[in-house]
mmCIF file of C-alpha atoms in Angstrom:
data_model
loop_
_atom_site.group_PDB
_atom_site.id
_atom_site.type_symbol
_atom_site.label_atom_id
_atom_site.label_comp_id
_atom_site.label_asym_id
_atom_site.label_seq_id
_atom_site.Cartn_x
_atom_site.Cartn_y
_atom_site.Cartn_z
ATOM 1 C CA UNK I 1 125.447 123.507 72.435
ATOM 2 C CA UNK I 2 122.505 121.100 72.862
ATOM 3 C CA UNK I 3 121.992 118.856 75.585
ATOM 4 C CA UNK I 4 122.217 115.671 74.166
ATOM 5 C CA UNK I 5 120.391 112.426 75.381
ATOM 6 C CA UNK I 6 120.445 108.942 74.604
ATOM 7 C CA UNK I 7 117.119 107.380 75.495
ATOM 8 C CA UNK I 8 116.761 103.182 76.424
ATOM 9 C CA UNK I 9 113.219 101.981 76.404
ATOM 10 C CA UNK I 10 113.776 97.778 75.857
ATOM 11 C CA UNK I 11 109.259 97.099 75.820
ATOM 12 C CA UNK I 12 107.851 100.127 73.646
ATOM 13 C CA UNK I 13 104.836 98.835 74.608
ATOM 14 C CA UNK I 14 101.835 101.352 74.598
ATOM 15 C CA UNK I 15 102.397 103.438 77.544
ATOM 16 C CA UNK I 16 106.224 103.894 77.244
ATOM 17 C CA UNK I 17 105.709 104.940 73.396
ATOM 18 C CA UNK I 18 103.262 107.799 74.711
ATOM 19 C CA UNK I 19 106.061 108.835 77.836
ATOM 20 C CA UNK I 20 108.932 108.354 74.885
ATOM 21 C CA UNK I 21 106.861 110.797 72.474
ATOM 22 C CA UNK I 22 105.587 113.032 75.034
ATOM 23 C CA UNK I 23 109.114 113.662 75.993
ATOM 24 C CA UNK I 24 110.354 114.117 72.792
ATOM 25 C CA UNK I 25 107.770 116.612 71.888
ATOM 26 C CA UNK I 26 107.795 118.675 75.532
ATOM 27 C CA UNK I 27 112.144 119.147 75.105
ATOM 28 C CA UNK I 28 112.429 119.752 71.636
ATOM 29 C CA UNK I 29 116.032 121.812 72.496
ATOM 30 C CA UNK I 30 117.540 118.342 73.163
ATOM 31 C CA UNK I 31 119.025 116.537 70.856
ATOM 32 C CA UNK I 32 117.629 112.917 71.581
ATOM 33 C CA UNK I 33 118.592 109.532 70.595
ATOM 34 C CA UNK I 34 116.786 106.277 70.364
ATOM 35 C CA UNK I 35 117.027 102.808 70.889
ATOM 36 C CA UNK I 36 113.511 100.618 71.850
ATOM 37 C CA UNK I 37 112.497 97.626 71.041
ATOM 38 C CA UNK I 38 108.933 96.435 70.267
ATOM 39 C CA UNK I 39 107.372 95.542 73.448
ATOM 40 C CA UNK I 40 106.305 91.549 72.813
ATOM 41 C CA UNK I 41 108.328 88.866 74.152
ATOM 42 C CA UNK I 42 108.859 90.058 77.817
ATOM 43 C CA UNK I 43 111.515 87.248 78.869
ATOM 44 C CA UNK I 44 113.735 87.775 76.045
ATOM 45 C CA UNK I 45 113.449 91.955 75.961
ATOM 46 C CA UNK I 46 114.397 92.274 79.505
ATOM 47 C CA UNK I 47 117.604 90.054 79.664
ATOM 48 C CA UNK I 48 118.285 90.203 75.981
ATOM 49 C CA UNK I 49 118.209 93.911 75.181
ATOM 50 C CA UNK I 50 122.308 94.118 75.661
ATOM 51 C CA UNK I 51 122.669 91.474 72.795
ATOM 52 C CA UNK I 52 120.058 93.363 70.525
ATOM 53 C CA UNK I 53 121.742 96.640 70.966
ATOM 54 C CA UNK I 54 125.236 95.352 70.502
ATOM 55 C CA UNK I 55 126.157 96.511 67.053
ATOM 56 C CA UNK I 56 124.554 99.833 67.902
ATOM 57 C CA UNK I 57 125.022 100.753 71.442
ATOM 58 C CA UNK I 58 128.538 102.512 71.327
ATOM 59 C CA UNK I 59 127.909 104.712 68.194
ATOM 60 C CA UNK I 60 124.207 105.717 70.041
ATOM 61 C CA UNK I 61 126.458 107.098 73.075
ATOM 62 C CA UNK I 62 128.582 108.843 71.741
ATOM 63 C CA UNK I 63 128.968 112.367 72.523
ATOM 64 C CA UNK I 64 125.337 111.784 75.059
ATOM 65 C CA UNK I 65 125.896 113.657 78.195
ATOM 66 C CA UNK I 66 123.076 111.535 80.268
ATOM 67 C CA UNK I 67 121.588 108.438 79.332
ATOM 68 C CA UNK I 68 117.435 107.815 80.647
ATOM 69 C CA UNK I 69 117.055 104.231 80.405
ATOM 70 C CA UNK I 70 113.772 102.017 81.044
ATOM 71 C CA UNK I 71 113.613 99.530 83.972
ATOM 72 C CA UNK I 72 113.248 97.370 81.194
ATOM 73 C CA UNK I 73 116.625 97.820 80.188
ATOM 74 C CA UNK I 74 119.729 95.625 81.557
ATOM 75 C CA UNK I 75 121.375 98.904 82.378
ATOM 76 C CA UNK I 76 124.584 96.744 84.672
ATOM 77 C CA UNK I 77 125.403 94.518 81.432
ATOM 78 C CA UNK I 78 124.778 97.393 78.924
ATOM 79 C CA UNK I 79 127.231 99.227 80.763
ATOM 80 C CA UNK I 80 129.724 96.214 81.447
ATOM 81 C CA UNK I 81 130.037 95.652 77.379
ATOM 82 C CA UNK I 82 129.568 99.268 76.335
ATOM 83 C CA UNK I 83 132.644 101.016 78.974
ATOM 84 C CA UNK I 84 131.767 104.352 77.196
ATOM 85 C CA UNK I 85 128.157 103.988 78.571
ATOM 86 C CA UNK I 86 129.364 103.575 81.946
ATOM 87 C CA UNK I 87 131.166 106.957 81.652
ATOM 88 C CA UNK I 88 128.050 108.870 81.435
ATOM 89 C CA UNK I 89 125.503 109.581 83.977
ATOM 90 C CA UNK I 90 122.371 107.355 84.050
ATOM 91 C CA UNK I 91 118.935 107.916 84.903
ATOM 92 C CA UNK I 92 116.666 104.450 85.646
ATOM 93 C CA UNK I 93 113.309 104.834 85.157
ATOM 94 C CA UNK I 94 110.538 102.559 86.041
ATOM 95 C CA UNK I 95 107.083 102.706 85.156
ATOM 96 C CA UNK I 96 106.782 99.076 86.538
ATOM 97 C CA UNK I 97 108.860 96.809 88.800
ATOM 98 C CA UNK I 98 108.827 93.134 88.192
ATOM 99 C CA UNK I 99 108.548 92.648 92.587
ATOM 100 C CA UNK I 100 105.301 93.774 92.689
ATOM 101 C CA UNK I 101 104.021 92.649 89.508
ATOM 102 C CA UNK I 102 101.107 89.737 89.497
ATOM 103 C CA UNK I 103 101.621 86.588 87.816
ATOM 104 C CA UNK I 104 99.160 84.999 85.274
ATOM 105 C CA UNK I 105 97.243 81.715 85.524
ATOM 106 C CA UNK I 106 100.163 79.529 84.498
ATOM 107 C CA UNK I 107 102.660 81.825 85.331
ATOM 108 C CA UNK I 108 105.331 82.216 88.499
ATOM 109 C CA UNK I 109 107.509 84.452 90.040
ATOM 110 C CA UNK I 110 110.825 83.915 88.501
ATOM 111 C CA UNK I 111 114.322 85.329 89.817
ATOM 112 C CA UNK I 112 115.924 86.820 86.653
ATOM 113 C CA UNK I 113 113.596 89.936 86.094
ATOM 114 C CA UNK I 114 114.240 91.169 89.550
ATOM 115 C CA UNK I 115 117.581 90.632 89.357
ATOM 116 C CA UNK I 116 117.818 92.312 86.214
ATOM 117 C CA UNK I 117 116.105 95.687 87.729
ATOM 118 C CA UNK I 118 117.769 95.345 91.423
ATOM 119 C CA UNK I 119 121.551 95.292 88.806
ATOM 120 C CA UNK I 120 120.253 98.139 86.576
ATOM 121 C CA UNK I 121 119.089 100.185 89.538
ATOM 122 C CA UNK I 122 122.603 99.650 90.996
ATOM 123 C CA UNK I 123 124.196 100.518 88.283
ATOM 124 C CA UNK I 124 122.310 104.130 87.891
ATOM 125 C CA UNK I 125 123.264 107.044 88.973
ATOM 126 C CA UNK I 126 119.539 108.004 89.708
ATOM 127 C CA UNK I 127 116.169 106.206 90.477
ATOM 128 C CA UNK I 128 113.031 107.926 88.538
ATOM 129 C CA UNK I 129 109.403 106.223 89.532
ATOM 130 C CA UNK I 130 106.099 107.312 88.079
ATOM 131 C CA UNK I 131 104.469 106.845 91.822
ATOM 132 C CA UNK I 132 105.524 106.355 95.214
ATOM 133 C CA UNK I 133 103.592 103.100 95.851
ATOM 134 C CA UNK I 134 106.068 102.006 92.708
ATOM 135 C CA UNK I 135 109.340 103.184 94.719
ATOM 136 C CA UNK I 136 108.164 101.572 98.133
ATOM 137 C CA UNK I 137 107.324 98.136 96.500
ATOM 138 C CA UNK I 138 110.195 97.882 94.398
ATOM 139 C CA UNK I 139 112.479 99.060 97.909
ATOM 140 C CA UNK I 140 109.872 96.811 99.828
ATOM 141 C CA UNK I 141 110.752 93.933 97.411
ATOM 142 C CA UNK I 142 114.537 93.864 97.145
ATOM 143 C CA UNK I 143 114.592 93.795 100.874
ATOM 144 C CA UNK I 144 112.495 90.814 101.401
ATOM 145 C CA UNK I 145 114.607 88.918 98.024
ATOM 146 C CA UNK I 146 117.993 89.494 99.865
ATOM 147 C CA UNK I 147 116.555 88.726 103.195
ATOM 148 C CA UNK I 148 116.118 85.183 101.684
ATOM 149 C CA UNK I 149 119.601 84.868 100.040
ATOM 150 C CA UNK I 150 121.527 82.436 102.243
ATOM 151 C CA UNK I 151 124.945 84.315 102.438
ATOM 152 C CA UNK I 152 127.438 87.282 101.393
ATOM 153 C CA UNK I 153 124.871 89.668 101.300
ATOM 154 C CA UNK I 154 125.794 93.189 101.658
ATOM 155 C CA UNK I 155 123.914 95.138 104.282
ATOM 156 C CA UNK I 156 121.532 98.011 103.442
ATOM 157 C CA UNK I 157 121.113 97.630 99.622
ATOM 158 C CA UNK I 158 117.553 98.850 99.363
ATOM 159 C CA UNK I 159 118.013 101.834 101.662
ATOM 160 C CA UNK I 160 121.327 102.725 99.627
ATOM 161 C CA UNK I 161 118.961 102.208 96.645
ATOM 162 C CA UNK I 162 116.097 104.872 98.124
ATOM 163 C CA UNK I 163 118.302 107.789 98.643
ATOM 164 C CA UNK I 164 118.997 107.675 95.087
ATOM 165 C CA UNK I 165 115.687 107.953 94.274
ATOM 166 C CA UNK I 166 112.687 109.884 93.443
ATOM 167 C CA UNK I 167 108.637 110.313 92.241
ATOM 168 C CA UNK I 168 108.120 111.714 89.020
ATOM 169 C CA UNK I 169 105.453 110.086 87.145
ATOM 170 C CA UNK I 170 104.210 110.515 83.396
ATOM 171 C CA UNK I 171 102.029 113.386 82.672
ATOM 172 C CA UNK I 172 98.601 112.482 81.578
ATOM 173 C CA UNK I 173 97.668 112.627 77.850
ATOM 174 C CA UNK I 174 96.190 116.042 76.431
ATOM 175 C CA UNK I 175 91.993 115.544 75.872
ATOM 176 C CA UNK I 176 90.422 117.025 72.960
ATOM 177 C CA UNK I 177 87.367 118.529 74.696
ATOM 178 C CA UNK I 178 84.227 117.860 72.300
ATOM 179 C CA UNK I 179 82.381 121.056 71.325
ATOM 180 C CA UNK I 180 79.508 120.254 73.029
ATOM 181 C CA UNK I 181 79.503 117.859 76.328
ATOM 182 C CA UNK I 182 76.820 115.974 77.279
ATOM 183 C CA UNK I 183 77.525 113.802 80.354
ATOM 184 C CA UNK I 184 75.675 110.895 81.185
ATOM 185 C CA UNK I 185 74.711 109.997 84.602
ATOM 186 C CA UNK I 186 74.731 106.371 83.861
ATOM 187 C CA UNK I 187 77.536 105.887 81.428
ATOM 188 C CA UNK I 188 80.260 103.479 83.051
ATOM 189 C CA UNK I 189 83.311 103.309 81.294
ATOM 190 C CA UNK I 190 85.856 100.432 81.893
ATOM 191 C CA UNK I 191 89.344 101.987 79.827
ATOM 192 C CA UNK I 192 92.036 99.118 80.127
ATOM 193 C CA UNK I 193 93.833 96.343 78.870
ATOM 194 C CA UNK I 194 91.878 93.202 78.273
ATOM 195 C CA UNK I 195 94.616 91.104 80.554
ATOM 196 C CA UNK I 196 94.399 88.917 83.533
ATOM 197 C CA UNK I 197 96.090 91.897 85.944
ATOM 198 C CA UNK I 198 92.951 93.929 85.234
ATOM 199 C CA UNK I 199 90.671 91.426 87.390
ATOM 200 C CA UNK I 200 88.257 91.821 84.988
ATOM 201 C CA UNK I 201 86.259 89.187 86.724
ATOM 202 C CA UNK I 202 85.553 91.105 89.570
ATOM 203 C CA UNK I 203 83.882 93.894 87.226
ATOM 204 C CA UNK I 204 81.670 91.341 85.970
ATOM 205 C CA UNK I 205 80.881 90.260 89.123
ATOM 206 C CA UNK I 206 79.792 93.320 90.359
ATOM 207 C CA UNK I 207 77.549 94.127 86.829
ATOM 208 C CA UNK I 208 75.509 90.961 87.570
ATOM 209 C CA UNK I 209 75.172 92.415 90.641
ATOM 210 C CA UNK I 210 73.832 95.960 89.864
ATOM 211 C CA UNK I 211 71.688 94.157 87.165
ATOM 212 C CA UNK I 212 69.946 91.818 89.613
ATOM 213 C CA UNK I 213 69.196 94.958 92.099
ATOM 214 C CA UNK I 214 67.857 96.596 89.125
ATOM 215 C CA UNK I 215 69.979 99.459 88.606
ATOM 216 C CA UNK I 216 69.919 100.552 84.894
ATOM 217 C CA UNK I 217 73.490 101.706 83.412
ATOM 218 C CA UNK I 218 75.268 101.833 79.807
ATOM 219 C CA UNK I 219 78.886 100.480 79.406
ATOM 220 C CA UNK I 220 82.024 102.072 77.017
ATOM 221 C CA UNK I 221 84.405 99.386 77.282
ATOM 222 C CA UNK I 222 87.860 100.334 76.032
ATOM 223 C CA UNK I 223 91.453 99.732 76.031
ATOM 224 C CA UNK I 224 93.397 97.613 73.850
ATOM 225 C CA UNK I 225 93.100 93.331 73.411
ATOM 226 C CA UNK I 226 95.739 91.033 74.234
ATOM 227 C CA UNK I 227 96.309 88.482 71.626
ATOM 228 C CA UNK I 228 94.525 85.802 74.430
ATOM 229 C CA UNK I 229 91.668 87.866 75.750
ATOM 230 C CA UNK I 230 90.332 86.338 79.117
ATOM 231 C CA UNK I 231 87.004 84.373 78.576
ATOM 232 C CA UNK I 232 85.400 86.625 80.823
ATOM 233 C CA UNK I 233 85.821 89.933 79.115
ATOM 234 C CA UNK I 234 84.588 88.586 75.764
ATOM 235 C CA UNK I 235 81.492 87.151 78.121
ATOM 236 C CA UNK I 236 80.531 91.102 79.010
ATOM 237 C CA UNK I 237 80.552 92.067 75.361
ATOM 238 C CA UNK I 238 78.005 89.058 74.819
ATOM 239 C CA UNK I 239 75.783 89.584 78.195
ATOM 240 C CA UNK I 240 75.815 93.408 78.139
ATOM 241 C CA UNK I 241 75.477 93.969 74.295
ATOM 242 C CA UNK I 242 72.135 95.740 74.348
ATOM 243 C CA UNK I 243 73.485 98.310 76.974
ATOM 244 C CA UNK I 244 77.414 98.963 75.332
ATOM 245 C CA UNK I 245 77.757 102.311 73.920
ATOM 246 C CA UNK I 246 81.446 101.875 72.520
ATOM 247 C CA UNK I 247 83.765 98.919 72.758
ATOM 248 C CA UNK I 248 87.405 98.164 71.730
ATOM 249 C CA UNK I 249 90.496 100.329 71.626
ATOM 250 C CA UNK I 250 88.958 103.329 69.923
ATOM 251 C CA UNK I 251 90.525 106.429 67.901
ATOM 252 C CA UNK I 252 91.902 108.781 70.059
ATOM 253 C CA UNK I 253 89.640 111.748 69.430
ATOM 254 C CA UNK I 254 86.594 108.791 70.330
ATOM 255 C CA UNK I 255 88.496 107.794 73.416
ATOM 256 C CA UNK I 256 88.339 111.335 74.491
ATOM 257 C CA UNK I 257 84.860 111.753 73.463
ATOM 258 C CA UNK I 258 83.554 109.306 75.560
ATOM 259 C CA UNK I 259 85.483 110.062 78.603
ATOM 260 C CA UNK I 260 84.320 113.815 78.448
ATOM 261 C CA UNK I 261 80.649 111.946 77.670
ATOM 262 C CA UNK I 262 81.220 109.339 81.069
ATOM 263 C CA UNK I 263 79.903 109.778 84.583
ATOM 264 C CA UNK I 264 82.216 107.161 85.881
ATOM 265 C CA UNK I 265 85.630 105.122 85.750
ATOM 266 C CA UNK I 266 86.128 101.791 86.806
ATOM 267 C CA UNK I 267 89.004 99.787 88.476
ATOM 268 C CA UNK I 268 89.368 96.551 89.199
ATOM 269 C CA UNK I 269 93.380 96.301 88.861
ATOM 270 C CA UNK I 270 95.616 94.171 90.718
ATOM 271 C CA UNK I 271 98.709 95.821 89.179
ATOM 272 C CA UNK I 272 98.816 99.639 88.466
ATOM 273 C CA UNK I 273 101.968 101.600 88.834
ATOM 274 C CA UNK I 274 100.675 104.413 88.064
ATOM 275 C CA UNK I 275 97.191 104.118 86.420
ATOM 276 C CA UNK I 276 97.487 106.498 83.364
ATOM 277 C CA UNK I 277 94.111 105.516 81.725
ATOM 278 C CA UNK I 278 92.064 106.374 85.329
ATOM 279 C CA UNK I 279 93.771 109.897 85.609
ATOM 280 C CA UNK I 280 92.864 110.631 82.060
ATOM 281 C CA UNK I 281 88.973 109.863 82.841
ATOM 282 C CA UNK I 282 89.229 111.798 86.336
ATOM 283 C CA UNK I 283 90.645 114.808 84.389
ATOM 284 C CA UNK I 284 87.965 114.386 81.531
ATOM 285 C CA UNK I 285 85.205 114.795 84.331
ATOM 286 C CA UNK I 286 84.402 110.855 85.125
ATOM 287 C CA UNK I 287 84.468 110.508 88.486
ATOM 288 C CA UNK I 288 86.964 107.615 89.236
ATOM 289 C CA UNK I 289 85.726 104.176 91.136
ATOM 290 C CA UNK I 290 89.558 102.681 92.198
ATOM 291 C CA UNK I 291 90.355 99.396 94.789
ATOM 292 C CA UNK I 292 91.652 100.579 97.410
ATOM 293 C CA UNK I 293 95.336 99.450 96.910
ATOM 294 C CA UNK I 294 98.509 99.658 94.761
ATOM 295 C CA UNK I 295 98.668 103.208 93.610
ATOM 296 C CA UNK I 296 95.284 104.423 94.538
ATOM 297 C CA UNK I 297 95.431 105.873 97.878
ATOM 298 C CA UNK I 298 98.154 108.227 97.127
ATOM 299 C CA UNK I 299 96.048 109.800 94.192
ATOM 300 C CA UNK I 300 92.288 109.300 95.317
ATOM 301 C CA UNK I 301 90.302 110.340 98.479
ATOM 302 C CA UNK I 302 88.884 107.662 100.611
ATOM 303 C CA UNK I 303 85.493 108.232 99.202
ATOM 304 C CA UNK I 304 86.710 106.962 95.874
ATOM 305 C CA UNK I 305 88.020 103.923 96.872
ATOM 306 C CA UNK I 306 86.148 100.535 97.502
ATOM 307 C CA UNK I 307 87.919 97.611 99.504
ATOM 308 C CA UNK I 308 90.229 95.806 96.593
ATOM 309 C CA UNK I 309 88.705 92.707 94.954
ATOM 310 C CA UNK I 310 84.935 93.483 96.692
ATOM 311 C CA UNK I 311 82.433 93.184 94.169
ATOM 312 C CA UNK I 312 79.737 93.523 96.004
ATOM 313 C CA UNK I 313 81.183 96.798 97.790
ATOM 314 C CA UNK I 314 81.795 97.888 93.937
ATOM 315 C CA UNK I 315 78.530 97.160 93.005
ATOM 316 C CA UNK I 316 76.850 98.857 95.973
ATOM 317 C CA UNK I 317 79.122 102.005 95.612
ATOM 318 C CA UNK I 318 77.878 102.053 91.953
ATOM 319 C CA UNK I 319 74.652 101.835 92.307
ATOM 320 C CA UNK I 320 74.912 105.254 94.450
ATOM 321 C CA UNK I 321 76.764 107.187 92.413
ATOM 322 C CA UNK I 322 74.216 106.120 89.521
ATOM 323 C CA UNK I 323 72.364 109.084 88.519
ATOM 324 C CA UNK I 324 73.997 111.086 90.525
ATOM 325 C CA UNK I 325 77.787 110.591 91.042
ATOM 326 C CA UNK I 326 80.190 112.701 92.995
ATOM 327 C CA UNK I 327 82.030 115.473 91.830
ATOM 328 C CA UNK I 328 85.546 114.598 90.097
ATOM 329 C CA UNK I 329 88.569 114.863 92.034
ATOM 330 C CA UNK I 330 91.483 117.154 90.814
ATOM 331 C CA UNK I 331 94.402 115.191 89.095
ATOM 332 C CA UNK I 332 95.862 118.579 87.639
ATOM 333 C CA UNK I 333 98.922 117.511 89.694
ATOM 334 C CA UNK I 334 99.661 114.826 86.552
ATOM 335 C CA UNK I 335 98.935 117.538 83.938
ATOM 336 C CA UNK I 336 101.667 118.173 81.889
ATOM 337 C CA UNK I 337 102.055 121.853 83.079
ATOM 338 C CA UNK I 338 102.952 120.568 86.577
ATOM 339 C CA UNK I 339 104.899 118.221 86.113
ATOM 340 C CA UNK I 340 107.282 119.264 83.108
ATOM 341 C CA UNK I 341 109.184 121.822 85.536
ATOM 342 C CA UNK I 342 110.296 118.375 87.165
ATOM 343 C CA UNK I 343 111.090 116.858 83.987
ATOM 344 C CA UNK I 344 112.944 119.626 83.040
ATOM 345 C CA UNK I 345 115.308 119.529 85.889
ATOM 346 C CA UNK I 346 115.696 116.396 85.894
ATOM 347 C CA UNK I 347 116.873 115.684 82.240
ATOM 348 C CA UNK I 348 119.345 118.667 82.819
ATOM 349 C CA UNK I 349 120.652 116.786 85.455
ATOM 350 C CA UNK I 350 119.779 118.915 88.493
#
């Protein structure tokens, strides 16, 4: 008899629609089912998801024998209304936590999204995170919350937490490999979301900078917009015009294209779980340019990494690997053939 799974992703945002296909399409033998939600509206998808799934949550679970549900998803009151849910064994998987996750200008740190994770984490029977650096913050993060709780706090939550839990992160995206590649030496490519966590200001920073020491390069800058673009990205489409080779969030056979056509990737995050869109370029052949933070140093030698928020040390490393950069480091440790043994056990519930 198939294995059947109910899947919970509460923000099908861009990056958990790829992870909810890819799995879809690598375990065809299991007989999935879906609920998601569109992935706008943060504050009301990760406490509201319960009330939006109401009329369909017990009919979705029945007969599932393991339920994968986003970090996203209030897993503790989905479970508290839904008592068959709570009968079957649940697997919590974060590709973000909301401890470790920057605020925007105007924004603050609010309790409820924590909460809502540090409940649905308890409530799991397993922890799933798509990097290490994710696991430790999120651990990291419920410690110091507690710490500040003034009483009746139980002792050792976050270490009960961690040996629950475990690294598996999402395999990178297949390439189409053009027929012919032609790589050039001076073709940076910046592939993320136009938002405020990108620091896209320090990438600007650092282009005035190779400009004014005279370095000549070409831009691709992709990714997708957010509906309020920071002033600053739509500045480098204005000041570097003349030198952008592609710009926008492209096809995906012209994304591919220009990664296999790149010399180098740029980072500038302050928030990166995982960093999906760098691994893709490093296994394309662009040779990856990452902060030295967040998720980086588990994936990237030291020689790829600049000191986080340094634009001048980004400019300078950029202006040497110009022409001439360094070879690419191998990422086949996220390629889909590695990592869907994992998977495989995992959703089996080994």
């Amino acid at each position: 008899m198939r294995r059947r799974i109910l899947l919970l992703s509460a923000y099908q945002s861009d990056s958990h629609a790829w992870w909810v296909r890819w799995l879809q399409q690598a375990f065809p033998g299991i007989d999935w089912r879906l609920l998601t939600l569109p992935g706008r509206h943060f504050k009301w998808r990760i406490r509201g998801n319960p009330l939006s799934w109401l009329d369909e949550i017990e009919s979705a679970c029945r007969g599932a024998d393991q339920v994968v549900a986003t970090s996203m998803v209030d897993l503790a009151t989905l479970r508290g209304l839904c008592p068959a849910l709570a009968r079957i064994p649940a697997i919590y998987y974060f590709h973000e936590n909301q401890f470790a996750y920057p605020v925007g200008p105007g924004q603050r740190h609010t309790l409820e999204p924590r909460v809502v994770q540090l409940y649905g984490a308890l409530a799991a029977e397993r922890l799933v995170f798509n990097s290490d650096w994710n696991r430790r913050s999120f651990l990291a993060g419920v410690d110091a919350l507690l710490e500040r709780m003034p009483d009746a706090v139980p002792a050792g939550v976050a270490a009960r937490l961690g040996r629950r839990s475990m690294v598996l992160p999402v395999p990178i995206a297949e390439l189409t490999r053009p027929a012919t590649e032609h790589r050039d030496p001076r073709l940076i490519v910046w592939n993320h979301r136009w938002e405020y966590d990108k620091a896209p200001e320090v990438f600007a920073r650092a282009l005035d900078r190779l400009a004014a020491d005279g370095h000549d390069f070409h831009l691709a800058l992709l990714g997708p917009r957010a509906p309020k673009t920071p002033a600053v990205l739509r500045g480098l489409e204005k000041q570097w015009a003349p030198r952008i080779v592609a710009s926008g969030c492209v096809a995906r056979s012209a994304y591919g294209a220009i990664l296999h056509r790149a010399a180098i990737a740029v980072s500038t995050a302050i928030h990166e779980f995982q960093g999906l869109g760098m691994l893709e370029a490093a296994s394309a052949g662009a040779a990856p340019l990452v902060p030295d933070a967040l998720v980086y140093p588990e994936q990237y030698a030291t020689a790829y990494r600049y000191p986080a928020g340094d634009a001048d040390a980004l400019a300078t490393r950029l202006g040497q690997w110009l022409g001439e950069p360094p070879s690419v480091p191998d990422v086949s440790a996220w390629s889909e053939a590695a990592l869907r043994p994992s998977w495989a056990k995992v959703l089996n519930g080994e």
